[in-house]
Short mmCIF file of C-alpha atoms in Angstrom, two decimals:
data_model
loop_
_atom_site.label_atom_id
_atom_site.label_comp_id
_atom_site.label_asym_id
_atom_site.label_seq_id
_atom_site.Cartn_x
_atom_site.Cartn_y
_atom_site.Cartn_z
CA UNK A 1 -9.22 -27.61 19.13
CA UNK A 2 -9.27 -26.91 15.10
CA UNK A 3 -12.42 -26.86 12.77
CA UNK A 4 -14.15 -25.50 9.96
CA UNK A 5 -12.01 -24.07 7.66
CA UNK A 6 -8.97 -24.09 9.87
CA UNK A 7 -8.99 -27.75 10.32
CA UNK A 8 -9.05 -27.82 6.25
CA UNK A 9 -6.65 -25.69 5.99
CA UNK A 10 -4.29 -26.99 8.53
CA UNK A 11 -4.90 -30.87 6.22
CA UNK A 12 -4.44 -29.84 3.02
CA UNK A 13 -2.47 -26.40 2.84
CA UNK A 14 0.18 -26.12 6.25
CA UNK A 15 0.80 -29.92 5.00
CA UNK A 16 1.48 -29.25 1.80
CA UNK A 17 3.95 -26.38 2.58
CA UNK A 18 5.77 -28.28 5.99
CA UNK A 19 6.05 -31.11 4.05
CA UNK A 20 7.64 -28.38 0.62
CA UNK A 21 9.99 -26.37 3.94
CA UNK A 22 11.10 -29.97 4.81
CA UNK A 23 12.33 -31.49 1.66
CA UNK A 24 13.83 -27.98 1.02
CA UNK A 25 15.34 -28.46 4.78
CA UNK A 26 17.32 -32.10 4.04
CA UNK A 27 18.11 -30.55 0.57
CA UNK A 28 20.04 -27.42 1.68
CA UNK A 29 21.99 -30.34 4.40
CA UNK A 30 22.53 -32.24 1.84
CA UNK A 31 23.81 -29.77 0.03
CA UNK A 32 26.18 -28.65 2.18
CA UNK A 33 27.19 -32.11 3.62
CA UNK A 34 28.59 -32.78 0.00
CA UNK A 35 29.98 -29.42 -0.73
CA UNK A 36 32.66 -29.23 2.16
CA UNK A 37 33.11 -33.53 1.66
CA UNK A 38 33.57 -32.61 -1.77
CA UNK A 39 36.38 -29.70 -0.85
CA UNK A 40 37.91 -31.83 0.99
CA UNK A 41 38.41 -33.97 -1.95
CA UNK A 42 39.13 -31.43 -4.02
CA UNK A 43 42.00 -30.67 -1.39
CA UNK A 44 44.21 -33.62 -1.31
CA UNK A 45 43.36 -34.30 -5.25
CA UNK A 46 45.12 -30.70 -5.53
CA UNK A 47 47.92 -31.76 -3.23
CA UNK A 48 48.41 -35.74 -4.44
CA UNK A 49 48.55 -34.16 -7.59
CA UNK A 50 52.35 -32.56 -6.61
CA UNK A 51 53.53 -36.03 -6.59
CA UNK A 52 53.62 -35.53 -10.37
CA UNK A 53 56.41 -33.00 -9.65
CA UNK A 54 58.47 -34.42 -6.56
CA UNK A 55 58.60 -37.91 -7.58
CA UNK A 56 58.81 -37.44 -11.60
CA UNK A 57 61.79 -39.46 -13.73
CA UNK A 58 61.96 -41.25 -10.15
CA UNK A 59 64.05 -45.16 -11.42
CA UNK A 60 65.42 -46.33 -8.57
CA UNK A 61 64.15 -50.07 -6.84
CA UNK A 62 66.19 -49.11 -3.79
CA UNK A 63 64.41 -48.40 -0.89
CA UNK A 64 66.33 -46.40 0.65
CA UNK A 65 65.88 -44.01 -2.27
CA UNK A 66 62.30 -43.73 -1.62
CA UNK A 67 62.58 -43.43 2.07
CA UNK A 68 65.60 -40.82 1.27
CA UNK A 69 63.11 -38.56 -1.50
CA UNK A 70 59.75 -39.82 0.76
CA UNK A 71 61.78 -38.30 4.24
CA UNK A 72 62.78 -34.58 2.30
CA UNK A 73 58.33 -33.89 0.70
CA UNK A 74 57.44 -34.37 4.36
CA UNK A 75 59.81 -32.85 6.19
CA UNK A 76 59.41 -29.72 3.37
CA UNK A 77 55.66 -30.38 3.37
CA UNK A 78 53.85 -26.71 3.99
CA UNK A 79 50.89 -28.22 4.02
CA UNK A 80 50.75 -29.89 7.65
CA UNK A 81 48.60 -27.69 9.29
CA UNK A 82 45.67 -28.67 6.51
CA UNK A 83 46.59 -32.60 5.93
CA UNK A 84 48.71 -35.45 7.89
CA UNK A 85 51.58 -37.24 5.10
CA UNK A 86 52.51 -40.86 5.66
CA UNK A 87 54.26 -42.15 4.02
CA UNK A 88 53.99 -46.01 3.52
CA UNK A 89 56.47 -48.91 1.80
CA UNK A 90 55.94 -51.17 -0.64
CA UNK A 91 54.62 -53.93 1.87
CA UNK A 92 52.07 -50.83 3.31
CA UNK A 93 53.55 -51.42 6.62
CA UNK A 94 53.87 -47.08 7.30
CA UNK A 95 57.39 -46.27 7.90
CA UNK A 96 57.38 -42.06 8.08
CA UNK A 97 54.02 -39.32 9.12
CA UNK A 98 54.74 -35.57 9.49
CA UNK A 99 53.21 -36.06 12.89
CA UNK A 100 56.16 -37.59 13.84
CA UNK A 101 53.89 -40.75 14.74
CA UNK A 102 53.48 -43.44 13.80
CA UNK A 103 50.44 -44.69 13.40
CA UNK A 104 49.83 -49.06 14.90
CA UNK A 105 50.41 -52.04 12.97
CA UNK A 106 46.73 -52.82 13.59
CA UNK A 107 44.95 -49.22 11.80
CA UNK A 108 43.79 -50.79 8.33
CA UNK A 109 44.57 -48.82 4.93
CA UNK A 110 41.74 -49.98 2.78
CA UNK A 111 43.31 -47.50 0.16
CA UNK A 112 45.88 -48.41 -0.10
CA UNK A 113 45.38 -52.31 -1.07
CA UNK A 114 42.31 -50.33 -3.04
CA UNK A 115 45.43 -47.57 -5.03
CA UNK A 116 47.46 -50.11 -5.54
CA UNK A 117 44.52 -52.85 -7.16
CA UNK A 118 42.10 -50.60 -8.82
CA UNK A 119 44.60 -49.86 -11.88
CA UNK A 120 45.30 -46.11 -11.27
CA UNK A 121 47.10 -46.05 -8.20
CA UNK A 122 45.16 -43.52 -6.01
CA UNK A 123 42.24 -44.25 -4.54
CA UNK A 124 39.76 -42.13 -1.44
CA UNK A 125 38.37 -43.61 1.67
CA UNK A 126 37.37 -41.82 4.34
CA UNK A 127 36.00 -43.45 7.47
CA UNK A 128 36.60 -42.98 11.83
CA UNK A 129 40.51 -44.56 12.80
CA UNK A 130 41.45 -46.92 15.85
CA UNK A 131 40.74 -43.17 17.89
CA UNK A 132 37.40 -42.95 16.26
CA UNK A 133 38.35 -39.90 14.39
CA UNK A 134 36.54 -40.05 11.59
CA UNK A 135 38.83 -38.79 9.06
CA UNK A 136 39.01 -38.89 5.11
CA UNK A 137 42.05 -40.01 2.85
CA UNK A 138 44.10 -40.32 -0.56
CA UNK A 139 46.52 -42.70 -1.28
CA UNK A 140 48.91 -42.10 -4.25
CA UNK A 141 50.78 -44.94 -5.34
CA UNK A 142 54.84 -44.44 -6.06
CA UNK A 143 56.09 -46.74 -8.74
CA UNK A 144 60.02 -47.08 -10.51
CA UNK A 145 60.25 -46.65 -14.26
CA UNK A 146 59.75 -50.51 -14.94
CA UNK A 147 56.14 -49.70 -12.77
CA UNK A 148 57.18 -51.95 -9.57
CA UNK A 149 55.35 -50.36 -6.05
CA UNK A 150 57.82 -48.71 -4.07
CA UNK A 151 55.85 -47.12 -2.22
CA UNK A 152 53.21 -44.83 -1.42
CA UNK A 153 52.07 -41.18 -0.28
CA UNK A 154 48.73 -41.11 2.11
CA UNK A 155 47.35 -37.12 2.48
CA UNK A 156 45.03 -37.76 5.28
CA UNK A 157 42.25 -34.73 6.73
CA UNK A 158 41.19 -34.48 10.41
CA UNK A 159 36.92 -34.64 9.29
CA UNK A 160 35.80 -33.69 12.64
CA UNK A 161 36.61 -29.29 12.47
CA UNK A 162 34.30 -29.82 9.04
CA UNK A 163 31.88 -32.65 10.13
CA UNK A 164 31.32 -29.50 13.45
CA UNK A 165 31.15 -26.96 10.07
CA UNK A 166 28.32 -29.09 8.77
CA UNK A 167 26.24 -29.47 11.97
CA UNK A 168 26.76 -26.11 13.52
CA UNK A 169 25.77 -25.34 9.08
CA UNK A 170 22.57 -28.13 9.35
CA UNK A 171 21.42 -27.06 12.82
CA UNK A 172 20.94 -23.03 11.46
CA UNK A 173 19.61 -24.10 8.25
CA UNK A 174 16.98 -26.74 10.81
CA UNK A 175 16.54 -24.17 12.86
CA UNK A 176 15.55 -21.51 9.20
CA UNK A 177 13.38 -23.48 8.61
CA UNK A 178 11.02 -23.94 11.31
CA UNK A 179 11.07 -20.08 12.06
CA UNK A 180 9.58 -19.66 8.34
CA UNK A 181 7.20 -22.78 9.08
CA UNK A 182 6.07 -20.77 12.24
CA UNK A 183 5.43 -18.34 10.29
CA UNK A 184 3.06 -19.44 8.13
CA UNK A 185 1.37 -20.89 10.55
CA UNK A 186 1.48 -17.82 12.38
CA UNK A 187 0.25 -15.47 9.26
CA UNK A 188 -2.34 -18.75 8.47
CA UNK A 189 -3.58 -18.62 10.92
CA UNK A 190 -4.31 -14.57 11.45
CA UNK A 191 -4.91 -14.54 7.73
CA UNK A 192 -8.04 -17.79 8.85
CA UNK A 193 -8.91 -15.98 11.37
CA UNK A 194 -9.83 -13.13 9.75
CA UNK A 195 -11.63 -14.55 7.43
CA UNK A 196 -13.18 -17.37 9.86
CA UNK A 197 -14.41 -14.35 13.38
CA UNK A 198 -16.25 -12.66 10.36
CA UNK A 199 -18.48 -15.56 8.53
CA UNK A 200 -18.63 -17.59 12.74
CA UNK A 201 -20.92 -13.74 13.38
CA UNK A 202 -21.96 -13.75 9.87
CA UNK A 203 -23.73 -16.73 10.43
CA UNK A 204 -24.24 -15.71 13.76
CA UNK A 205 -25.92 -13.11 12.30
CA UNK A 206 -27.66 -14.55 9.91
CA UNK A 207 -29.72 -17.09 12.05
CA UNK A 208 -31.27 -13.98 14.18
CA UNK A 209 -32.17 -12.64 10.92
CA UNK A 210 -33.56 -15.97 9.54
CA UNK A 211 -35.83 -16.75 12.15
CA UNK A 212 -37.73 -13.15 11.60
CA UNK A 213 -34.06 -10.26 14.10
CA UNK A 214 -33.63 -8.06 11.33
CA UNK A 215 -32.38 -5.34 13.34
CA UNK A 216 -29.09 -7.79 14.04
CA UNK A 217 -27.69 -6.30 10.89
CA UNK A 218 -27.42 -3.56 12.28
CA UNK A 219 -24.75 -4.81 14.56
CA UNK A 220 -22.65 -6.58 11.14
CA UNK A 221 -19.75 -4.96 11.02
CA UNK A 222 -16.26 -5.48 8.36
CA UNK A 223 -12.54 -4.49 8.50
CA UNK A 224 -11.65 -4.28 5.62
CA UNK A 225 -12.62 -3.56 1.71
CA UNK A 226 -12.43 -7.48 0.23
CA UNK A 227 -15.09 -9.45 -0.83
CA UNK A 228 -15.86 -10.54 3.54
CA UNK A 229 -17.13 -6.41 3.74
CA UNK A 230 -18.87 -7.06 0.21
CA UNK A 231 -20.66 -10.42 1.10
CA UNK A 232 -22.07 -8.75 5.08
CA UNK A 233 -22.39 -5.63 2.69
CA UNK A 234 -24.76 -8.28 1.48
CA UNK A 235 -26.32 -9.60 3.71
CA UNK A 236 -26.91 -5.97 5.31
CA UNK A 237 -28.50 -5.43 2.69
CA UNK A 238 -30.59 -8.59 2.49
CA UNK A 239 -31.32 -7.77 6.09
CA UNK A 240 -32.73 -4.49 5.09
CA UNK A 241 -34.87 -5.74 1.86
CA UNK A 242 -36.00 -8.27 4.68
CA UNK A 243 -37.20 -6.23 6.91
CA UNK A 244 -38.74 -4.38 4.38
CA UNK A 245 -40.53 -6.95 2.57
CA UNK A 246 -41.69 -8.05 6.19
CA UNK A 247 -43.54 -5.12 7.28
CA UNK A 248 -45.08 -4.64 3.52
CA UNK A 249 -46.84 -7.88 3.78
CA UNK A 250 -48.12 -7.22 7.43
CA UNK A 251 -49.29 -4.01 5.97
CA UNK A 252 -50.82 -6.44 2.96
CA UNK A 253 -52.52 -8.25 5.68
CA UNK A 254 -53.94 -5.65 7.77
CA UNK A 255 -55.04 -3.21 4.63
CA UNK A 256 -56.78 -6.87 3.34
CA UNK A 257 -58.14 -7.65 6.92
CA UNK A 258 -59.20 -4.51 6.36
CA UNK A 259 -61.14 -4.47 2.98
CA UNK A 260 -62.76 -8.07 3.81
CA UNK A 261 -63.94 -6.99 6.71
CA UNK A 262 -65.95 -3.51 5.55
CA UNK A 263 -68.16 -5.20 2.99
CA UNK A 264 -69.06 -8.47 4.95
CA UNK A 265 -69.41 -5.74 8.13
CA UNK A 266 -71.90 -4.55 4.98
CA UNK A 267 -73.48 -8.19 4.47
CA UNK A 268 -73.71 -8.87 8.66
CA UNK A 269 -75.43 -5.73 9.31
CA UNK A 270 -77.91 -6.15 5.95
CA UNK A 271 -78.87 -9.44 6.27
CA UNK A 272 -79.01 -9.50 10.32
CA UNK A 273 -82.37 -6.52 9.51
CA UNK A 274 -83.58 -8.69 7.49
CA UNK A 275 -83.91 -11.62 9.60
CA UNK A 276 -84.55 -9.78 12.83
CA UNK A 277 -87.80 -7.21 10.28
CA UNK A 278 -91.25 -9.34 10.97
CA UNK A 279 -92.16 -11.04 8.27
CA UNK A 280 -94.02 -9.13 5.69
CA UNK A 281 -93.50 -5.57 7.72
CA UNK A 282 -90.16 -4.76 6.29
CA UNK A 283 -90.63 -2.31 3.51
CA UNK A 284 -90.25 -2.64 0.10
CA UNK A 285 -87.58 -0.05 -0.31
CA UNK A 286 -85.99 -0.61 2.87
CA UNK A 287 -85.51 -4.19 1.14
CA UNK A 288 -84.06 -3.47 -2.05
CA UNK A 289 -81.32 -1.38 -0.25
CA UNK A 290 -80.68 -4.11 1.25
CA UNK A 291 -80.32 -6.40 -1.30
CA UNK A 292 -78.87 -3.48 -3.39
CA UNK A 293 -75.63 -2.94 -0.66
CA UNK A 294 -75.50 -6.73 -0.13
CA UNK A 295 -75.06 -7.57 -3.59
CA UNK A 296 -73.09 -4.16 -4.32
CA UNK A 297 -70.81 -5.82 -1.15
CA UNK A 298 -70.90 -9.11 -2.37
CA UNK A 299 -69.19 -8.32 -5.85
CA UNK A 300 -67.18 -6.32 -4.24
CA UNK A 301 -66.17 -9.11 -1.86
CA UNK A 302 -65.41 -11.56 -4.93
CA UNK A 303 -63.08 -9.36 -6.79
CA UNK A 304 -60.89 -8.93 -2.80
CA UNK A 305 -61.04 -12.35 -3.73
CA UNK A 306 -59.96 -12.86 -7.43
CA UNK A 307 -57.65 -10.94 -7.32
CA UNK A 308 -55.97 -12.25 -3.62
CA UNK A 309 -55.97 -15.78 -5.72
CA UNK A 310 -54.19 -14.79 -8.27
CA UNK A 311 -51.62 -13.11 -6.28
CA UNK A 312 -51.58 -16.91 -5.24
CA UNK A 313 -50.88 -18.51 -8.67
CA UNK A 314 -48.31 -15.02 -9.15
CA UNK A 315 -46.83 -17.00 -5.93
CA UNK A 316 -46.89 -20.44 -6.47
CA UNK A 317 -44.85 -20.00 -10.06
CA UNK A 318 -48.64 -20.41 -12.18
CA UNK A 319 -50.57 -18.51 -14.01
CA UNK A 320 -53.13 -19.65 -16.17
CA UNK A 321 -54.33 -17.60 -19.74
CA UNK A 322 -55.87 -18.35 -22.86
CA UNK A 323 -54.78 -16.59 -25.17
CA UNK A 324 -57.05 -15.77 -28.99
CA UNK A 325 -56.91 -13.04 -31.38
CA UNK A 326 -59.38 -10.36 -29.96
CA UNK A 327 -59.96 -6.52 -30.61
CA UNK A 328 -58.10 -5.09 -27.96
CA UNK A 329 -60.49 -2.03 -29.03
CA UNK A 330 -63.29 -3.75 -28.17
CA UNK A 331 -61.98 -4.87 -25.07
CA UNK A 332 -61.11 -1.35 -23.08
CA UNK A 333 -64.04 0.30 -24.85
CA UNK A 334 -66.38 -2.27 -22.33
CA UNK A 335 -64.60 -1.75 -19.19
CA UNK A 336 -64.03 1.90 -19.74
CA UNK A 337 -68.10 1.24 -20.01
CA UNK A 338 -68.20 -0.42 -16.92
CA UNK A 339 -66.82 2.33 -15.18
CA UNK A 340 -68.62 5.46 -16.39
CA UNK A 341 -71.06 4.62 -14.42
CA UNK A 342 -69.06 5.05 -11.58
CA UNK A 343 -67.04 8.25 -12.08
CA UNK A 344 -70.13 10.04 -13.07
CA UNK A 345 -70.69 9.40 -9.23
CA UNK A 346 -68.74 10.03 -7.81
CA UNK A 347 -67.99 13.17 -9.70
CA UNK A 348 -65.18 13.08 -11.77
CA UNK A 349 -64.76 12.83 -15.80
CA UNK A 350 -63.38 10.08 -17.84
CA UNK A 351 -62.88 10.80 -21.04
CA UNK A 352 -62.70 8.51 -24.12
CA UNK A 353 -63.50 8.31 -27.99
CA UNK A 354 -63.11 5.43 -29.54
CA UNK A 355 -60.81 5.40 -32.83
CA UNK A 356 -62.52 5.26 -35.87
CA UNK A 357 -60.02 3.72 -37.42
CA UNK A 358 -60.02 -0.51 -37.83
CA UNK A 359 -56.26 -1.67 -35.35
CA UNK A 360 -54.64 -4.60 -36.21
CA UNK A 361 -55.24 -7.84 -33.73
CA UNK A 362 -54.10 -8.80 -30.52
CA UNK A 363 -53.15 -12.30 -28.51
CA UNK A 364 -53.72 -12.50 -25.58
CA UNK A 365 -56.60 -13.74 -22.75
CA UNK A 366 -59.85 -12.05 -23.06
CA UNK A 367 -60.86 -12.30 -19.32
CA UNK A 368 -57.09 -10.72 -17.45
CA UNK A 369 -57.16 -8.15 -20.61
CA UNK A 370 -59.87 -6.99 -18.99
CA UNK A 371 -58.44 -7.24 -15.55
CA UNK A 372 -55.47 -5.17 -16.76
CA UNK A 373 -57.84 -2.49 -18.20
CA UNK A 374 -59.75 -1.87 -14.94
CA UNK A 375 -57.42 -2.25 -12.64
CA UNK A 376 -55.25 0.11 -14.19
CA UNK A 377 -59.08 2.66 -14.78
CA UNK A 378 -60.24 2.00 -10.97
CA UNK A 379 -56.74 2.96 -9.99
CA UNK A 380 -57.15 6.39 -12.16
CA UNK A 381 -60.67 6.48 -10.96
CA UNK A 382 -59.79 5.81 -6.85
CA UNK A 383 -56.56 8.30 -6.26
CA UNK A 384 -58.77 11.54 -8.72
CA UNK A 385 -60.53 14.78 -6.77
CA UNK A 386 -64.09 14.91 -7.25
CA UNK A 387 -63.98 17.38 -10.17
CA UNK A 388 -60.20 15.05 -11.80
CA UNK A 389 -60.61 13.67 -15.01
CA UNK A 390 -59.31 10.42 -16.07
CA UNK A 391 -58.33 10.42 -19.83
CA UNK A 392 -57.91 7.46 -21.92
CA UNK A 393 -56.28 6.82 -25.30
CA UNK A 394 -55.59 3.85 -27.79
CA UNK A 395 -52.92 4.71 -30.39
CA UNK A 396 -51.45 2.93 -33.59
CA UNK A 397 -49.18 4.20 -35.33
CA UNK A 398 -46.79 3.98 -38.72
CA UNK A 399 -44.38 4.64 -36.73
CA UNK A 400 -45.11 2.13 -34.54
CA UNK A 401 -46.26 -0.61 -36.49
CA UNK A 402 -45.42 -3.88 -34.83
CA UNK A 403 -47.14 -2.69 -31.64
CA UNK A 404 -51.03 -1.25 -30.05
CA UNK A 405 -50.43 1.75 -27.43
CA UNK A 406 -53.63 2.53 -23.93
CA UNK A 407 -52.58 5.41 -22.35
CA UNK A 408 -54.31 6.56 -19.68
CA UNK A 409 -53.34 9.70 -17.51
CA UNK A 410 -55.20 11.41 -14.42
CA UNK A 411 -55.14 14.34 -12.59
CA UNK A 412 -55.08 12.76 -9.27
CA UNK A 413 -52.93 12.96 -5.98
CA UNK A 414 -49.77 11.68 -8.34
CA UNK A 415 -46.49 9.33 -7.20
CA UNK A 416 -44.18 10.63 -5.96
CA UNK A 417 -40.62 9.53 -7.14
CA UNK A 418 -39.40 8.07 -3.85
CA UNK A 419 -42.17 5.80 -4.85
CA UNK A 420 -42.63 5.37 -7.97
CA UNK A 421 -40.26 1.95 -8.86
CA UNK A 422 -41.72 0.14 -6.08
CA UNK A 423 -45.08 0.89 -6.84
CA UNK A 424 -45.09 -2.39 -9.61
CA UNK A 425 -43.44 -4.58 -6.34
CA UNK A 426 -45.89 -7.15 -4.10
CA UNK A 427 -47.56 -5.49 -0.69
CA UNK A 428 -46.49 -2.67 -1.66
CA UNK A 429 -48.97 0.11 -1.04
CA UNK A 430 -47.72 3.99 -1.75
CA UNK A 431 -50.36 5.56 -0.62
CA UNK A 432 -51.85 4.34 2.42
CA UNK A 433 -54.95 6.76 3.18
CA UNK A 434 -56.62 5.49 -0.02
CA UNK A 435 -58.45 1.94 0.06
CA UNK A 436 -57.32 -1.82 -1.63
CA UNK A 437 -55.23 -3.95 -1.99
CA UNK A 438 -51.94 -3.33 -3.16
CA UNK A 439 -51.48 -5.86 -5.02
CA UNK A 440 -53.40 -5.03 -7.75
CA UNK A 441 -50.43 -3.15 -10.60
CA UNK A 442 -48.70 -6.53 -9.14
CA UNK A 443 -51.00 -8.81 -10.48
CA UNK A 444 -51.72 -5.95 -13.70
CA UNK A 445 -47.71 -6.26 -14.33
CA UNK A 446 -47.09 -10.03 -14.44
CA UNK A 447 -50.40 -10.49 -17.04
CA UNK A 448 -48.23 -7.37 -19.32
CA UNK A 449 -45.76 -9.10 -18.75
CA UNK A 450 -47.19 -12.95 -19.83
CA UNK A 451 -48.08 -10.84 -23.17
CA UNK A 452 -44.92 -10.12 -24.08
CA UNK A 453 -46.50 -6.47 -23.26
CA UNK A 454 -45.78 -3.79 -20.67
CA UNK A 455 -46.80 -2.14 -18.22
CA UNK A 456 -44.67 1.27 -17.73
CA UNK A 457 -45.98 4.71 -15.38
CA UNK A 458 -44.71 8.60 -15.23
CA UNK A 459 -45.97 10.34 -12.20
CA UNK A 460 -45.54 13.54 -10.53
CA UNK A 461 -45.95 14.60 -6.94
CA UNK A 462 -49.57 15.81 -7.34
CA UNK A 463 -49.53 16.39 -11.19
CA UNK A 464 -51.71 12.94 -11.69
CA UNK A 465 -50.05 9.22 -12.90
CA UNK A 466 -50.01 8.34 -16.54
CA UNK A 467 -50.00 4.64 -17.13
CA UNK A 468 -48.74 3.07 -20.83
CA UNK A 469 -50.21 -0.18 -21.61
CA UNK A 470 -47.97 -1.83 -25.02
CA UNK A 471 -49.18 -4.58 -27.03
CA UNK A 472 -47.82 -6.74 -29.49
CA UNK A 473 -49.81 -6.53 -32.29
CA UNK A 474 -50.31 -10.51 -33.85
CA UNK A 475 -49.30 -11.86 -36.53
CA UNK A 476 -50.27 -14.89 -38.45
CA UNK A 477 -48.73 -18.37 -36.77
CA UNK A 478 -48.48 -16.72 -33.68
CA UNK A 479 -50.11 -19.66 -31.16
CA UNK A 480 -53.37 -18.57 -30.21
CA UNK A 481 -53.62 -20.72 -27.15
CA UNK A 482 -51.68 -21.79 -24.16
CA UNK A 483 -50.33 -25.03 -22.02
CA UNK A 484 -53.27 -25.25 -19.53
CA UNK A 485 -50.04 -23.81 -16.85
CA UNK A 486 -48.35 -20.99 -17.86
CA UNK A 487 -45.24 -20.92 -15.25
CA UNK A 488 -43.91 -16.94 -14.78
#
């Protein structure tokens, strides 16, 4: 019936609470019993203390004299409704009673014998009379001036009303304890339910999300703004992020498939054309054109595959770097040169003047840095319309002597404010109308991070984009090579 959190609560918390409440109830009953009995004892003691006044200076050893004094005391006893008074002679026989009834001779009076023998002249007794009635008594020994026992006075109280009162109070305490336990169980179960029910619902929803049903997060609801509510919100946000990531991944696979299919189609088409043509009858111009397309598309295909391999390395947490001290100007100049002809063919202006000053070296992987430069320049040209401008400059100033910056600005379509924070994320592609896998910028950003540098973007929709690459300047003593595997 009970399992999970409810079971643990009942075994741990509830068992402790029940033990504490039971101990409190038992202790209260014990205290009530003790107080009631103590009050009776105190009443008997206070009444018995009056004997010091009644029999003070008692000198006679005559039985007749004792009986006369005791009779006067019993007849004038003003607490007959509260307790009974019994007069006992020196031999232990009851000779007088305030009730008018003499107990049977078989009725034992243990407190009389104890009072005679204990040296204090007084003793308490509690138990049952021969009639079965519960009672409590105190006996005081009466002695004459010479110390001889002439008799005793016994005060006796029926404990039946006291015991009934104790039972009633104990029943009330037990009932109160049961009510508290019931309230604890009820409130505890309600509280546990308020936790368990949403967690079970959340567990079912999480299972659906794990199996790809991201729409299940829309059904998550919570009543309170507490930790459970925060957990529900977190799961809902997680599902939305997973859904967005899944969509981006699907778009990425679709884009990559398209990017791979395009060069493969061109290569296959020209290869079939050359294969089907009669040997020696394919003119040189057509042959050169076909080979040019095959080489170009093969290079493009290789570039896509390399990009995918880099992406795979990032996903697996490994990226190989071979660092060395290098001239960042020379590497960037070479990258610009590689794309300058493309810019001319596309009718775009690629502007870059290599600074005449000598800049300090940086520590980095030559091939990986070229990959970053070409990726950023390629994106700038790709998103810049015909007649547009892509300008690049290398900046090193005395104000920031520890870094070298490369700033690349284009007059392209720009990036919206909503897309700008996401363009460096894996799978994300802001502009779906332009070709590309959408992972190049993510790879470039990871490479810059491995070089202890940064890749920052500033853009406005319709006004172009500015990319700033920041590299730390090489300092003597830095490690020039890294282990084979560098974990991101």
